[in-house]
mmCIF file of C-alpha atoms in Angstrom:
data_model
loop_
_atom_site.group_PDB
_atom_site.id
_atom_site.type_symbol
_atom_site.label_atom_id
_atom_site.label_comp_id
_atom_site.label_asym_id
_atom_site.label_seq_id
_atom_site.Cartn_x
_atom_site.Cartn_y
_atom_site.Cartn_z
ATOM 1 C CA UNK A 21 -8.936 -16.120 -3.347
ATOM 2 C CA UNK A 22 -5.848 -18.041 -4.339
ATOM 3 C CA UNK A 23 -2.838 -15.793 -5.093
ATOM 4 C CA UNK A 24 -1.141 -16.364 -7.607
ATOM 5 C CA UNK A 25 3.146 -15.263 -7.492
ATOM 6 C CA UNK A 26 4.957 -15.751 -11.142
ATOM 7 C CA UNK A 27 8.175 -14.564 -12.193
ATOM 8 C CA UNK A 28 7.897 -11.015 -13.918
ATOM 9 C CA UNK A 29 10.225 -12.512 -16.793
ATOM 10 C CA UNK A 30 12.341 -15.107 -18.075
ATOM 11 C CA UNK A 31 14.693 -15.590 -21.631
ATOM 12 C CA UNK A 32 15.219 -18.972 -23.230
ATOM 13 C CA UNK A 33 16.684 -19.519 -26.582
ATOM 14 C CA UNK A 34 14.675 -21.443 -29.435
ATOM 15 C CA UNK A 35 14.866 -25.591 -28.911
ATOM 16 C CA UNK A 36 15.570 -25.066 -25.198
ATOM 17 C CA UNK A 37 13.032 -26.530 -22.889
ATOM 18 C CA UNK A 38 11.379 -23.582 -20.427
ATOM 19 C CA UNK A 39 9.816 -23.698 -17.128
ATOM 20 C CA UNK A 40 7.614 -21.042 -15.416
ATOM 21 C CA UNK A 41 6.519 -21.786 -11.692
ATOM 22 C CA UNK A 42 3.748 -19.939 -10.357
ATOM 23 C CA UNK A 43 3.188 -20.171 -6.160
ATOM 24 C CA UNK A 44 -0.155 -20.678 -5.111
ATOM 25 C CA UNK A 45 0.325 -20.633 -1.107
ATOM 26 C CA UNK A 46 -3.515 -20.690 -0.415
ATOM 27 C CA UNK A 47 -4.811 -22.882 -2.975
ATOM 28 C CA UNK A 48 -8.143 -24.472 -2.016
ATOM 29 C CA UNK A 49 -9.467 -27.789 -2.283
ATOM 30 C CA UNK A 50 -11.467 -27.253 -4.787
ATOM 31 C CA UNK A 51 -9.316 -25.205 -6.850
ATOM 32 C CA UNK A 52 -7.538 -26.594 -10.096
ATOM 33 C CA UNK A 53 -4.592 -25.070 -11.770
ATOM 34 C CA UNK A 54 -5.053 -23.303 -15.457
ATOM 35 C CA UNK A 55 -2.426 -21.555 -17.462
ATOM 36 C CA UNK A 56 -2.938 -19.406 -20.274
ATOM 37 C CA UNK A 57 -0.551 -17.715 -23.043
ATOM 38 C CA UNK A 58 -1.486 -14.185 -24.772
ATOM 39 C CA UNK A 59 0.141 -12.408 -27.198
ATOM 40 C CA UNK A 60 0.410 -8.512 -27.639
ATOM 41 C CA UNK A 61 -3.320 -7.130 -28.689
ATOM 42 C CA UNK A 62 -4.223 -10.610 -28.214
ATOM 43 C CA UNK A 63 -7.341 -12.051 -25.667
ATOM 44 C CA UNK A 64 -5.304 -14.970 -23.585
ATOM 45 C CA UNK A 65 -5.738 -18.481 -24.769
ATOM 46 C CA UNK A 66 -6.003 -21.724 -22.745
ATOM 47 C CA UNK A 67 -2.983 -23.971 -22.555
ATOM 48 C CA UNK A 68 -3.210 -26.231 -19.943
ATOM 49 C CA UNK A 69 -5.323 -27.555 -17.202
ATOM 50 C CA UNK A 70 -4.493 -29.744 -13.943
ATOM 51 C CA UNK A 71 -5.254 -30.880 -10.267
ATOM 52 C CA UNK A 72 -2.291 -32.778 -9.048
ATOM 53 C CA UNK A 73 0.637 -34.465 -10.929
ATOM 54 C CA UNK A 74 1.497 -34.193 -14.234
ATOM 55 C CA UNK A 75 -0.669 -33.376 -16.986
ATOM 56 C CA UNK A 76 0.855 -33.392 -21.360
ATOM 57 C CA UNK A 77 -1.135 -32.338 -23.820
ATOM 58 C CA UNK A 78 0.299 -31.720 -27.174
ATOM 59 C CA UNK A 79 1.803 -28.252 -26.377
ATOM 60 C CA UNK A 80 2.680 -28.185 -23.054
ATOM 61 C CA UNK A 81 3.069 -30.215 -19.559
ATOM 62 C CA UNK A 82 2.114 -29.441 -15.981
ATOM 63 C CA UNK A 83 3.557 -30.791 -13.252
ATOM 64 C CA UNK A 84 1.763 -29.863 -9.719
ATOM 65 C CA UNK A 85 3.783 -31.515 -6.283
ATOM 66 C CA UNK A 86 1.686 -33.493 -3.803
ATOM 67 C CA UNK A 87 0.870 -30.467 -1.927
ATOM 68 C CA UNK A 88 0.220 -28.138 -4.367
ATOM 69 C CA UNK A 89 1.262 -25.058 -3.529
ATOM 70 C CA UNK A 90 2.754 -24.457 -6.707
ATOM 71 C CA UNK A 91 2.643 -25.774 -10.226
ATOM 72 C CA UNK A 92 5.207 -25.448 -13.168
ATOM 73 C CA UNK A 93 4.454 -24.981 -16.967
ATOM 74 C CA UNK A 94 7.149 -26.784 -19.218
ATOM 75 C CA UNK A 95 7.378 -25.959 -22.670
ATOM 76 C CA UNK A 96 9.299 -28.178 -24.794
ATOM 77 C CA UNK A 97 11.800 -27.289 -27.519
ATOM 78 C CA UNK A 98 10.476 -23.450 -27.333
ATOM 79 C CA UNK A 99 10.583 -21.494 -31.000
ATOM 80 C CA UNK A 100 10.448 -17.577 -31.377
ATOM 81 C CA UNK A 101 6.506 -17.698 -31.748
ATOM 82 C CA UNK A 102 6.431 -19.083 -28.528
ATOM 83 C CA UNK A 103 7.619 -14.975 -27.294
ATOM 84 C CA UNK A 104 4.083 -14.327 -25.378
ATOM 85 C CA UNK A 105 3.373 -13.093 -22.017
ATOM 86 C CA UNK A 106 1.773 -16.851 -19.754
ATOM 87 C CA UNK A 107 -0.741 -16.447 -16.966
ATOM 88 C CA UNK A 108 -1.255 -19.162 -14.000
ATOM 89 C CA UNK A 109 -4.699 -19.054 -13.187
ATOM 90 C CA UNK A 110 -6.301 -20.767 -10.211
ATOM 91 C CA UNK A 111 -10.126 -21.549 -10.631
ATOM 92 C CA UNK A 112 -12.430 -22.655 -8.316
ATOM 93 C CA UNK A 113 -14.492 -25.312 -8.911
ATOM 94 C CA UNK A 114 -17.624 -24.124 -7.681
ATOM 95 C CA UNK A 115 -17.238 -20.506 -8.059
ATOM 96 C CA UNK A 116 -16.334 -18.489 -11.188
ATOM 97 C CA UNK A 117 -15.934 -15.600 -9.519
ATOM 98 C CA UNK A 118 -13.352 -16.482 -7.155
ATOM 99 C CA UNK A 119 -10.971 -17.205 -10.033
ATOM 100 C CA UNK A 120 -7.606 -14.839 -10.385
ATOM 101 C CA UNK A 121 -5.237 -14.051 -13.127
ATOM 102 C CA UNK A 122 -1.716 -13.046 -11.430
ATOM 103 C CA UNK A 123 0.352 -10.314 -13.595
ATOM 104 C CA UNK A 124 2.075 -13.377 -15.723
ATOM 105 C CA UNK A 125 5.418 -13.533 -16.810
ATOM 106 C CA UNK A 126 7.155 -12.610 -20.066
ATOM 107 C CA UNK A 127 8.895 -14.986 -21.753
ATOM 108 C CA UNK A 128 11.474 -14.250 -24.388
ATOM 109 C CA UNK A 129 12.403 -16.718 -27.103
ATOM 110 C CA UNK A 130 15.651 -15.378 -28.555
ATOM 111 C CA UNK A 131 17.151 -17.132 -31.876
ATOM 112 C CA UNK B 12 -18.169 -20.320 -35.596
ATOM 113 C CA UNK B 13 -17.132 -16.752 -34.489
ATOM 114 C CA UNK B 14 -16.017 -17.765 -31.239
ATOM 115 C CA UNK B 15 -16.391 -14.693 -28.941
ATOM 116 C CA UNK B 16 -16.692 -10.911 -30.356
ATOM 117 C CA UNK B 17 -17.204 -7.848 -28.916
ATOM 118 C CA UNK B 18 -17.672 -4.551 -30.251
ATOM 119 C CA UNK B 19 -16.413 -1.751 -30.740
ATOM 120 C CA UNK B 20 -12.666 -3.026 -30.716
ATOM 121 C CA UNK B 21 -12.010 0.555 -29.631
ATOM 122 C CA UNK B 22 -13.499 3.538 -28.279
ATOM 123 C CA UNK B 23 -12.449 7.015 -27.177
ATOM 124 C CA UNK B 24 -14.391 8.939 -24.481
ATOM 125 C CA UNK B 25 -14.584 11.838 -22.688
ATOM 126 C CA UNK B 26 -14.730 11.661 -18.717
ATOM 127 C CA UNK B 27 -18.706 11.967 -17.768
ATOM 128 C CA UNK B 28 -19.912 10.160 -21.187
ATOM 129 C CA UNK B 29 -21.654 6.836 -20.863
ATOM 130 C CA UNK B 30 -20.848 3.949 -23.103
ATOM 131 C CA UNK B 31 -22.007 0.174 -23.460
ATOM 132 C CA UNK B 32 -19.305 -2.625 -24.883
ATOM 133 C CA UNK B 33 -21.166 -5.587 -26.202
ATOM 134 C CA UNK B 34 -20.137 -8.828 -25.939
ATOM 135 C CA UNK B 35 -21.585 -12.119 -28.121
ATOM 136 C CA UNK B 36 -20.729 -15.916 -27.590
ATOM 137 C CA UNK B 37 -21.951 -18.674 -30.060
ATOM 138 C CA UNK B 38 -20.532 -21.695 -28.080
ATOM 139 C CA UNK B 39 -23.570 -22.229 -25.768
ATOM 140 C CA UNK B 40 -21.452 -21.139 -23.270
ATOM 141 C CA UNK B 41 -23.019 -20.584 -19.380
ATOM 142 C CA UNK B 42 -20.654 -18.585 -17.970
ATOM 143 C CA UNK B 43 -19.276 -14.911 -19.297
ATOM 144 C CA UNK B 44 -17.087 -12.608 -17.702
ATOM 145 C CA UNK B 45 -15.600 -9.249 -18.646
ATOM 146 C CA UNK B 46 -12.267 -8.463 -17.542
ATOM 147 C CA UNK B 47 -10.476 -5.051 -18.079
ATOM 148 C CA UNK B 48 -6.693 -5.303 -18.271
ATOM 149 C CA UNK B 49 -4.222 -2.581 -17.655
ATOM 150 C CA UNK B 50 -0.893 -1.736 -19.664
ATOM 151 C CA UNK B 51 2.127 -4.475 -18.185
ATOM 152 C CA UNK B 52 -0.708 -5.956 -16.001
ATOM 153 C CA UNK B 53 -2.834 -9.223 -15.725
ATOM 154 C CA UNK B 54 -6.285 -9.045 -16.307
ATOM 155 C CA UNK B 55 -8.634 -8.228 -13.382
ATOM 156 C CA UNK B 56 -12.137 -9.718 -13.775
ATOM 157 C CA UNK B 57 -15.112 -6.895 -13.250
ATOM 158 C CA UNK B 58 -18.545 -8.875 -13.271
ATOM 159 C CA UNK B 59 -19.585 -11.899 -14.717
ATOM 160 C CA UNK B 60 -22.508 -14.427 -14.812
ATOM 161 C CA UNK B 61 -23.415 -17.791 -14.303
ATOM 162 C CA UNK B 62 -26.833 -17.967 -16.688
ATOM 163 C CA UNK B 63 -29.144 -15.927 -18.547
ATOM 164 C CA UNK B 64 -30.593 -13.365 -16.100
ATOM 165 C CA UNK B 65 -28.092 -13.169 -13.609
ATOM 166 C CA UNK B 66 -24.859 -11.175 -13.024
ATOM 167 C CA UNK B 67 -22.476 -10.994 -10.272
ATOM 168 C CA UNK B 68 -19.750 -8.725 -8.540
ATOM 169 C CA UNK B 69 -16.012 -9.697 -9.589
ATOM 170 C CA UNK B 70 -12.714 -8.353 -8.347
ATOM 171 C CA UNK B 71 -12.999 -4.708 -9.508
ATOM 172 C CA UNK B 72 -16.692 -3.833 -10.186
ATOM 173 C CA UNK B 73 -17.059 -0.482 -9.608
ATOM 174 C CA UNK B 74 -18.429 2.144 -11.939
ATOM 175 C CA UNK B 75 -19.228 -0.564 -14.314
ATOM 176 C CA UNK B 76 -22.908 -2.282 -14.715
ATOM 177 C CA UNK B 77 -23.436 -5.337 -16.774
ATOM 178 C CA UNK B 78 -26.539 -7.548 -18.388
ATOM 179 C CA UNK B 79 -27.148 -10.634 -19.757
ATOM 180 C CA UNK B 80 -30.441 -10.277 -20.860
ATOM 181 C CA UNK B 81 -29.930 -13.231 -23.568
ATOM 182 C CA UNK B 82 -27.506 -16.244 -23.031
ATOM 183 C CA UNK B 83 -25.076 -15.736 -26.137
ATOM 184 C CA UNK B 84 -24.847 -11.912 -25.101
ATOM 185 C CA UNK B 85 -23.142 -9.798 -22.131
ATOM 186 C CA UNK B 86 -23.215 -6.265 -21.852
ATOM 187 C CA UNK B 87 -20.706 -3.969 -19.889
ATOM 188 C CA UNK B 88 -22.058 -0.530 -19.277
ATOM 189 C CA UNK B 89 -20.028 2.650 -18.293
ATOM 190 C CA UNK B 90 -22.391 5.166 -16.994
ATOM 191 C CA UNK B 91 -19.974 8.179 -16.461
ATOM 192 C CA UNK B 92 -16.619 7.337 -17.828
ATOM 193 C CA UNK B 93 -13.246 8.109 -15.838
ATOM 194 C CA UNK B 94 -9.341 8.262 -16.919
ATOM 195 C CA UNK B 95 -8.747 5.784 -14.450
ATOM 196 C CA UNK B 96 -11.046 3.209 -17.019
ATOM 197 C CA UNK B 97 -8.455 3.471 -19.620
ATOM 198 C CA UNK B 98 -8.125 0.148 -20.167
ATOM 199 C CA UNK B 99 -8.156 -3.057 -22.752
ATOM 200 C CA UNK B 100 -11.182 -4.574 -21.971
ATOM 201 C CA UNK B 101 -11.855 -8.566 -22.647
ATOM 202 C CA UNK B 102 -14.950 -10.156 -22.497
ATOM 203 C CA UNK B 103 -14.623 -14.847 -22.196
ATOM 204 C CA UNK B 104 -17.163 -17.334 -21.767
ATOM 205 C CA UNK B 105 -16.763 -20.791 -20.636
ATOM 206 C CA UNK B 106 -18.875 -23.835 -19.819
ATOM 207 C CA UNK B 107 -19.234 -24.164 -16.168
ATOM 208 C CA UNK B 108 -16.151 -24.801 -13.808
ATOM 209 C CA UNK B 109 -15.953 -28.465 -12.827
ATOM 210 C CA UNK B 110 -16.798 -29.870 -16.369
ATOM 211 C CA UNK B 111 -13.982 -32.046 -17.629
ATOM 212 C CA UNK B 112 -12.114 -29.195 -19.031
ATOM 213 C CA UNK B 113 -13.052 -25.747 -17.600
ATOM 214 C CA UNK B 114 -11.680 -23.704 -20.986
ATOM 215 C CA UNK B 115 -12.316 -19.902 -20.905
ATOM 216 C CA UNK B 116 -12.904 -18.556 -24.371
ATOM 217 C CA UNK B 117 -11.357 -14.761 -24.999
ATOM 218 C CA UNK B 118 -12.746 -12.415 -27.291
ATOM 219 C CA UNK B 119 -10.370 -10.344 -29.058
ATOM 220 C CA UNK B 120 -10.384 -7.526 -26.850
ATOM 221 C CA UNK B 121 -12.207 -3.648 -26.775
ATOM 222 C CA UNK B 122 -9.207 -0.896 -26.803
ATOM 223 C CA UNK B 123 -10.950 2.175 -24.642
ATOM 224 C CA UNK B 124 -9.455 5.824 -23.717
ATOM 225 C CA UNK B 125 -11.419 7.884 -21.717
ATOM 226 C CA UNK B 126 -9.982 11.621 -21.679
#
């Protein structure tokens, strides 16, 4: 199993731009990089998916180096709704099972 | 489209009594999984499965059974409950890993205290 290593917590101030790096040391070939963001008596909720580079969608961006031993959410122009706790997960692609959430970190959007 | 539910959303036991959470996709979804999730923690997955009729071990399956008897439904049995499975427990479902976007779908969660 991949594990994953977040920062417990980070603050940010709305419009700033915030990233959270998660270390994946072991990370498989077969593994790809998810990240998810759940809010307090909340299930988690996808954000983001990638395998190397960069990936946008219309929330977020991931940017994973060459040799992927990390990865880095970036979340642009954060708000106060954006307050949530944001899992890294690593999933593998061939086994469900071998899949782990780390113990995310807590970001705080101040005004 | 419900998404994923589960029921009860919470549940209060006392330690020895047995209890089934029930979990119910209508996405089409393959895969389900049922994680539990401790106060200030990440969520640790318990069993899941792969298809109709099959189940597997996850990270922390002990004193939990599960079925998936149908393919829109997964079941989480306690059969003697514990303190130590206080917990928030979430049940997902996902197409299969290695499709173009491997999305896990969270239900909105089943609040348990076992005394």
């Amino acid at each position: 199993l991949a594990k994953t290593t977040q920062p417990i917590s980070m603050d940010s101030y709305e419009g700033q731009e915030v990233n959270i790096t998660c270390s994946h040391n072991n990370i498989a070939t077969n593994d790809y990089i998810t990240w998810y963001q759940q809010f307090p008596s909340q299930g988690p909720r996808f954000i983001i998916q990638g395998y190397k580079t960069k990936v946008t969608n219309e929330v977020a961006s991931l940017f994973i180096p060459a040799d992927r031993k990390s990865s880095t959410l970036s979340l642009p122009r954060v708000s106060l709704s954006d307050t949530a706790v944001y899992y890294c997960l690593v999933v593998n692609n061939t086994n469900a099972g071998k899949s782990t959430f780390g113990d995310g970190t807590t970001l705080t959007v101040k005004p | 489209n419900a998404g994923v539910t589960q029921t009860p959303k919470f549940r209060v036991l006392k330690t020895g009594q047995s209890m089934t959470l029930l979990c119910a996709q209508d996405m089409n979804h393959e895969y389900m999984y049922w994680y539990r999730q401790d106060p200030g923690m990440g969520l640790r997955l318990i069993h899941y499965s792969v298809g109709e009729g099959t189940t597997a071990k996850g990270e922390v399956p002990d004193g939990y059974n599960v079925s998936r008897l149908k393919k829109q439904n997964f079941l989480l049995g306690l059969e003697s409950a514990a303190p130590s499975q206080t917990s928030v427990y979430f049940c997902a479902s996902s197409f299969p890993p290695g499709t173009a976007v491997y999305e896990q779908y969270f239900g909105p969660g089943t609040r348990l205290t076992v005394t």
